[in-house]
Tab-separated table of C-alpha atoms in Angstrom:
chain	number	residue	atom	x	y	z
A	1	MET	CA	75.022	165.051	138.728
A	2	LYS	CA	77.059	166.562	136.481
A	3	LYS	CA	79.073	168.740	138.658
A	4	THR	CA	79.597	165.473	140.529
A	5	VAL	CA	80.981	163.243	137.971
A	6	LEU	CA	82.830	165.923	136.483
A	7	GLN	CA	84.933	166.070	140.537
A	8	ASP	CA	85.664	162.432	140.432
A	9	THR	CA	86.869	162.527	137.249
A	10	GLN	CA	89.017	165.123	138.835
A	11	ARG	CA	89.832	163.414	141.768
A	12	ILE	CA	90.356	159.642	139.804
A	13	LEU	CA	93.324	161.682	137.351
A	14	ASP	CA	94.890	163.077	140.740
A	15	LEU	CA	95.100	159.959	142.322
A	16	ILE	CA	96.907	158.476	138.610
A	17	ALA	CA	99.700	161.031	139.106
A	18	LYS	CA	100.051	160.075	142.288
A	19	ARG	CA	102.846	157.663	143.743
A	20	ASP	CA	102.122	157.461	147.370
A	21	LEU	CA	99.460	156.979	149.215
A	22	ASP	CA	98.482	157.868	153.034
A	23	ASP	CA	97.153	155.622	155.630
A	24	ASP	CA	93.504	157.047	154.762
A	25	GLU	CA	93.788	157.350	151.153
A	26	LYS	CA	95.018	153.520	151.301
A	27	LYS	CA	91.439	153.038	153.157
A	28	GLN	CA	89.839	154.949	151.089
A	29	LEU	CA	91.262	153.206	147.674
A	30	ILE	CA	90.729	149.730	148.933
A	31	ASP	CA	86.840	150.551	150.618
A	32	GLU	CA	85.622	152.201	147.267
A	33	THR	CA	87.585	149.642	144.999
A	34	VAL	CA	85.278	146.966	146.706
A	35	ASP	CA	81.779	149.247	146.483
A	36	ASN	CA	82.852	149.862	142.576
A	37	PHE	CA	83.251	145.985	141.957
A	38	ASN	CA	80.504	145.183	143.345
A	39	ASP	CA	78.023	148.329	142.216
A	40	TYR	CA	79.162	148.705	139.069
A	41	ILE	CA	81.535	146.145	137.007
A	42	ASN	CA	79.886	142.705	138.402
A	43	PRO	CA	79.276	141.355	142.254
A	44	GLY	CA	80.413	137.765	141.020
A	45	PHE	CA	83.455	138.849	140.235
A	46	LEU	CA	84.273	138.850	144.049
A	47	ARG	CA	83.343	135.961	145.368
A	48	TYR	CA	85.797	133.970	143.219
A	49	ARG	CA	88.688	136.018	143.371
A	50	LYS	CA	91.220	134.675	145.623
A	51	SER	CA	92.422	138.136	146.004
A	52	PHE	CA	88.859	139.211	148.498
A	53	SER	CA	87.603	137.651	151.479
A	54	PRO	CA	85.591	139.734	154.524
A	55	ASP	CA	89.161	139.990	156.076
A	56	TYR	CA	91.469	140.333	153.031
A	57	VAL	CA	91.261	141.835	150.239
A	58	ALA	CA	94.289	142.780	147.911
A	59	VAL	CA	93.661	145.835	145.297
A	60	GLU	CA	96.914	146.979	142.819
A	61	TRP	CA	98.806	149.316	142.994
A	62	THR	CA	102.282	148.954	141.223
A	63	ASP	CA	104.085	146.703	139.242
A	64	SER	CA	107.416	145.798	137.733
A	65	GLY	CA	109.267	143.257	136.540
A	66	SER	CA	108.503	139.787	138.096
A	67	MET	CA	106.491	141.418	141.120
A	68	PHE	CA	103.022	143.370	141.719
A	69	THR	CA	103.011	145.520	144.344
A	70	CYS	CA	99.030	145.896	146.386
A	71	VAL	CA	97.790	149.557	147.935
A	72	LYS	CA	98.921	148.016	151.573
A	73	GLY	CA	102.737	147.646	150.124
A	74	ILE	CA	103.300	143.983	150.124
A	75	GLU	CA	104.978	142.664	147.713
A	76	TYR	CA	103.835	139.496	145.485
A	77	ILE	CA	106.102	137.172	142.853
A	78	ASP	CA	104.192	137.075	139.663
A	79	CYS	CA	103.430	133.564	138.490
A	80	LEU	CA	100.297	134.070	136.518
A	81	GLY	CA	101.882	136.652	134.201
A	82	GLY	CA	98.126	137.422	133.271
A	83	TYR	CA	97.671	134.889	131.810
A	84	GLY	CA	101.106	135.003	128.833
A	85	ILE	CA	100.294	138.592	129.004
A	86	TYR	CA	103.842	139.613	131.034
A	87	ASN	CA	106.180	136.945	128.972
A	88	VAL	CA	109.130	140.542	129.605
A	89	GLY	CA	107.468	140.607	132.858
A	90	HIS	CA	105.376	144.037	133.815
A	91	ARG	CA	106.430	147.003	132.928
A	92	HIS	CA	109.883	145.834	130.848
A	93	PRO	CA	111.734	149.747	130.212
A	94	LYS	CA	112.436	149.062	126.546
A	95	VAL	CA	109.019	148.257	125.884
A	96	LEU	CA	107.678	151.344	128.061
A	97	LYS	CA	109.819	153.721	126.715
A	98	ALA	CA	109.029	152.825	122.779
A	99	VAL	CA	105.407	153.508	123.489
A	100	GLN	CA	106.108	156.905	125.457
A	101	ASP	CA	108.633	157.152	122.591
A	102	GLN	CA	105.130	157.205	120.498
A	103	LEU	CA	102.454	158.617	122.533
A	104	GLN	CA	105.238	161.544	122.590
A	105	ARG	CA	104.001	161.468	118.144
A	106	GLN	CA	100.796	160.149	117.785
A	107	ALA	CA	98.532	158.121	119.169
A	108	LEU	CA	96.755	155.859	117.223
A	109	HIS	CA	97.033	156.235	112.790
A	110	SER	CA	94.193	158.089	111.303
A	111	GLN	CA	92.659	155.274	109.604
A	112	GLU	CA	92.775	157.195	106.443
A	113	LEU	CA	97.274	157.592	105.540
A	114	LEU	CA	99.340	155.026	105.253
A	115	ASP	CA	101.064	154.001	108.725
A	116	PRO	CA	104.822	153.780	108.563
A	117	LEU	CA	105.072	151.473	112.001
A	118	ARG	CA	102.205	148.939	111.295
A	119	GLY	CA	103.969	148.351	107.952
A	120	TYR	CA	107.798	147.558	109.859
A	121	LEU	CA	105.919	145.037	111.922
A	122	ALA	CA	104.184	143.601	109.677
A	123	LYS	CA	107.220	142.830	107.762
A	124	VAL	CA	109.315	142.174	110.852
A	125	LEU	CA	106.627	139.485	111.798
A	126	ALA	CA	106.988	138.446	108.174
A	127	GLU	CA	110.508	137.559	108.881
A	128	LEU	CA	110.036	135.835	111.936
A	129	ALA	CA	107.315	133.038	111.320
A	130	PRO	CA	107.453	129.663	110.095
A	131	GLY	CA	107.511	129.008	106.027
A	132	ASN	CA	105.218	131.463	104.400
A	133	LEU	CA	103.500	132.928	107.179
A	134	LYS	CA	103.035	136.647	105.173
A	135	TYR	CA	99.721	139.004	105.557
A	136	THR	CA	99.412	140.294	108.803
A	137	PHE	CA	96.181	141.756	110.305
A	138	PHE	CA	96.594	143.580	113.462
A	139	THR	CA	93.629	142.859	115.996
A	140	ASN	CA	92.796	143.938	119.963
A	141	SER	CA	93.455	140.940	121.219
A	142	GLY	CA	94.283	137.166	121.146
A	143	THR	CA	90.293	136.552	120.958
A	144	GLU	CA	89.890	139.052	117.934
A	145	SER	CA	92.764	137.144	116.572
A	146	VAL	CA	91.216	134.082	116.678
A	147	GLU	CA	88.191	135.491	115.057
A	148	GLY	CA	89.119	136.929	112.106
A	149	ALA	CA	91.052	133.417	111.522
A	150	LEU	CA	88.472	131.740	111.451
A	151	LYS	CA	86.328	134.543	109.533
A	152	MET	CA	89.354	134.316	107.302
A	153	ALA	CA	89.457	130.120	107.171
A	154	LEU	CA	85.692	129.997	106.501
A	155	LEU	CA	85.891	132.750	103.726
A	156	ALA	CA	89.061	130.948	101.995
A	157	THR	CA	87.506	127.031	101.985
A	158	GLY	CA	83.319	128.417	101.770
A	159	ARG	CA	82.813	125.594	103.908
A	160	ARG	CA	81.395	125.806	107.472
A	161	THR	CA	82.649	123.817	110.104
A	162	VAL	CA	85.668	123.782	112.128
A	163	ILE	CA	87.316	120.641	114.424
A	164	ALA	CA	88.324	122.009	117.770
A	165	ALA	CA	90.386	120.309	120.418
A	166	VAL	CA	88.556	119.355	124.176
A	167	GLY	CA	90.045	121.288	126.760
A	168	GLY	CA	91.195	124.205	124.049
A	169	PHE	CA	90.118	127.779	124.857
A	170	HIS	CA	90.262	129.493	121.564
A	171	GLY	CA	88.128	132.858	123.528
A	172	LYS	CA	84.393	133.957	124.492
A	173	SER	CA	83.543	135.888	121.762
A	174	LEU	CA	81.001	134.394	119.577
A	175	GLY	CA	82.906	133.719	117.117
A	176	SER	CA	86.496	131.727	119.346
A	177	LEU	CA	83.839	130.934	122.253
A	178	SER	CA	82.377	127.858	119.454
A	179	ALA	CA	86.349	127.153	119.683
A	180	THR	CA	86.903	126.604	123.780
A	181	SER	CA	85.342	123.739	124.544
A	182	LYS	CA	84.360	124.565	128.239
A	183	ALA	CA	80.471	123.405	128.238
A	184	VAL	CA	80.281	127.104	131.848
A	185	PHE	CA	81.212	129.157	129.086
A	186	ARG	CA	78.975	127.706	125.464
A	187	LYS	CA	76.392	126.393	126.819
A	188	PRO	CA	73.807	130.374	127.411
A	189	PHE	CA	75.056	131.044	123.982
A	190	LEU	CA	74.948	127.414	121.646
A	191	SER	CA	71.525	127.955	119.885
A	192	SER	CA	74.386	131.399	118.560
A	193	LEU	CA	77.447	128.908	117.782
A	194	LEU	CA	79.786	128.258	113.853
A	195	GLU	CA	79.524	124.428	113.427
A	196	MET	CA	82.058	123.080	115.774
A	197	ARG	CA	83.207	119.641	116.149
A	198	HIS	CA	85.067	118.613	118.757
A	199	ILE	CA	87.584	115.610	119.543
A	200	PRO	CA	90.398	114.876	121.894
A	201	PHE	CA	93.896	116.879	121.710
A	202	ASN	CA	96.791	114.469	120.499
A	203	ASP	CA	94.702	111.981	118.528
A	204	LEU	CA	95.823	111.433	115.170
A	205	ASP	CA	93.848	108.581	114.645
A	206	VAL	CA	89.915	110.551	116.235
A	207	LEU	CA	91.556	113.281	113.955
A	208	GLU	CA	91.183	111.747	110.409
A	209	GLN	CA	88.119	109.387	111.117
A	210	THR	CA	86.107	113.323	112.143
A	211	LEU	CA	87.550	114.936	108.863
A	212	ALA	CA	86.716	111.465	107.089
A	213	CYS	CA	83.235	111.408	108.003
A	214	LEU	CA	82.594	115.619	107.614
A	215	LYS	CA	83.669	114.542	103.637
A	216	PHE	CA	82.175	111.299	103.147
A	217	THR	CA	78.340	113.056	104.788
A	218	GLY	CA	79.515	116.432	101.538
A	219	ASP	CA	80.409	118.813	104.841
A	220	ASP	CA	83.945	119.146	104.837
A	221	ALA	CA	85.948	120.789	107.164
A	222	ALA	CA	87.308	124.393	107.103
A	223	ALA	CA	90.114	124.050	109.251
A	224	VAL	CA	91.499	122.692	112.094
A	225	LEU	CA	92.008	124.777	114.832
A	226	LEU	CA	94.594	123.772	118.137
A	227	GLU	CA	96.411	125.734	120.727
A	228	PRO	CA	100.098	123.590	120.280
A	229	ILE	CA	100.348	123.151	123.860
A	230	LEU	CA	96.851	122.853	125.428
A	231	GLY	CA	96.589	125.527	128.274
A	232	GLU	CA	93.661	125.794	130.104
A	233	GLY	CA	93.096	121.617	129.472
A	234	GLY	CA	96.221	121.546	131.306
A	235	ILE	CA	99.499	122.007	129.274
A	236	ILE	CA	99.376	119.216	127.753
A	237	VAL	CA	102.323	118.800	125.154
A	238	PRO	CA	101.725	116.646	122.166
A	239	ASN	CA	103.598	114.070	121.179
A	240	ASP	CA	106.211	114.942	118.783
A	241	ASP	CA	104.284	113.408	115.585
A	242	TYR	CA	101.129	115.462	116.488
A	243	PHE	CA	101.207	118.527	114.591
A	244	PRO	CA	103.641	117.127	111.474
A	245	GLY	CA	100.462	114.234	111.190
A	246	VAL	CA	97.506	117.152	112.005
A	247	ARG	CA	99.592	119.359	108.826
A	248	ARG	CA	99.243	116.167	106.358
A	249	LEU	CA	95.856	115.628	106.984
A	250	CYS	CA	94.526	118.807	106.553
A	251	ASP	CA	96.578	118.752	103.267
A	252	LYS	CA	94.663	115.839	102.725
A	253	TYR	CA	91.169	117.146	103.589
A	254	GLY	CA	91.571	120.540	102.215
A	255	ALA	CA	91.425	122.139	105.536
A	256	LEU	CA	93.577	125.045	106.494
A	257	LEU	CA	95.345	124.993	110.274
A	258	ILE	CA	95.298	127.521	111.881
A	259	ALA	CA	98.004	127.766	115.206
A	260	ASP	CA	96.764	129.488	118.340
A	261	GLU	CA	99.950	130.650	119.835
A	262	VAL	CA	98.307	133.291	121.626
A	263	GLN	CA	99.496	131.307	125.506
A	264	THR	CA	102.180	129.778	123.384
A	265	GLY	CA	103.931	132.143	120.767
A	266	MET	CA	106.654	135.520	121.426
A	267	GLY	CA	109.387	133.215	122.934
A	268	ARG	CA	107.739	131.451	125.303
A	269	THR	CA	108.408	127.673	124.808
A	270	GLY	CA	112.116	128.328	124.045
A	271	LYS	CA	110.842	129.537	120.127
A	272	MET	CA	108.751	132.745	118.783
A	273	PHE	CA	106.353	130.059	118.017
A	274	CYS	CA	105.794	127.123	119.868
A	275	ILE	CA	104.637	125.497	116.814
A	276	GLU	CA	108.349	125.992	115.458
A	277	HIS	CA	109.409	122.659	117.674
A	278	TRP	CA	108.250	120.180	115.217
A	279	ASN	CA	108.837	122.358	111.765
A	280	VAL	CA	105.175	122.687	110.888
A	281	GLU	CA	104.089	125.605	108.978
A	282	PRO	CA	99.758	126.009	109.808
A	283	ASP	CA	97.800	128.244	106.942
A	284	ILE	CA	97.045	130.633	110.202
A	285	LEU	CA	98.975	132.347	112.924
A	286	CYS	CA	97.480	134.047	115.807
A	287	LEU	CA	99.079	135.994	118.520
A	288	GLY	CA	97.676	138.065	121.637
A	289	LYS	CA	98.559	138.747	125.239
A	290	ALA	CA	102.441	138.933	125.215
A	291	PHE	CA	102.642	140.881	121.670
A	292	GLY	CA	101.470	143.721	123.529
A	293	GLY	CA	104.504	143.910	125.723
A	294	GLY	CA	102.419	143.286	128.721
A	295	ILE	CA	102.014	147.004	128.321
A	296	MET	CA	99.275	148.024	125.350
A	297	PRO	CA	96.113	145.325	124.210
A	298	ALA	CA	97.077	144.220	120.363
A	299	GLY	CA	96.743	140.903	118.717
A	300	LYS	CA	97.201	139.684	114.939
A	301	TYR	CA	97.181	137.058	112.784
A	302	LEU	CA	99.344	135.863	109.788
A	303	THR	CA	98.593	133.625	106.580
A	304	ILE	CA	100.162	131.890	103.899
A	305	VAL	CA	100.070	134.067	100.164
A	306	TYR	CA	97.533	132.066	98.903
A	307	LEU	CA	94.812	133.484	101.811
C-alpha cells in the first residue's frame, strides 16, 4: 500500500511539472479526475456541475488572463471569475512574480519572529481603507474574515445578536453561516448558529424597527453585517441613501457596522472598497477572494482603533 501511494504521489508530481500531454495521457487524466471526484470528494458534486455530463467532461489544465483551457485544449472565457477571485485575471504576471520571488526566500513565517511583509501590507491597507480603519487581522479566506469580524463585534459590544440581510451570503462556517440567509445551507445547523435577525436589504425602516425592538427587549444588536452590493441575492445595488442611513442607525443604537467586501472589494466596483461610493466608514471591513491576487488564498478584516 505504502509503495503504491509513493508511486501515485510521484506520478502526480511529474504531472504538475508537465506542460503538454499526449492523447492517451489526456484521456487517462479526465477519467481519473471523474473517478477521484466520485470516490474521494463528493459524487453529488458531479451531478450539478455543468462541466460534467455522460457525454462531456471539462477538466481544467491551464489558465491565463481572462481565459482557461481544458485538458482537451478547448479555451473558455472565464465570466465567473471564481465568484470574485480573479479581479486581475488568471496568473497575472506581476502577482505571480511577487509570489515566486517570496517563495524563493521564505514560504510561511515562523509565527514567533516578526514578519516584515505582514507589517508592510497592514500599513498599506490602513492607508487605503476608508476613515479610521487601522488594525488588520489576516486570515486564509473571506469566510474566516467574516468569522473574525463577528467575534470582534460580540467581544467589543458584549452583545449577542447580529442583523444581516435576506439574500446575503457571508460564508458557510458556523459563524458566517449564521449570517448567510439561504435555508438550504442553514437548516442542518440551525441549533448551532449565532443569534441572528435577517431583514430585507435596502430598507431603512425595517432596519430601524428591528434595532428598536431588540433594544426594547434588552437584546441590543451587536452589529449590522451587510454586503455593500447584495451578491448571491441578485446583485442588488442599494439606494444612495441606504448605507449613510445604516451608519446613522448603527450609531444611534450602538451597533457596529460590518462591511463584507469579500466580493465587492479590491477595486471591483470602481473604488478600492465599494462602501466608499457612499462615503461611509464601517467599524469593521472584511476582505477575501481577490485580496489574494488570484494566486493565493488570503483574507483579512480591518477594524477601527477603539476596537
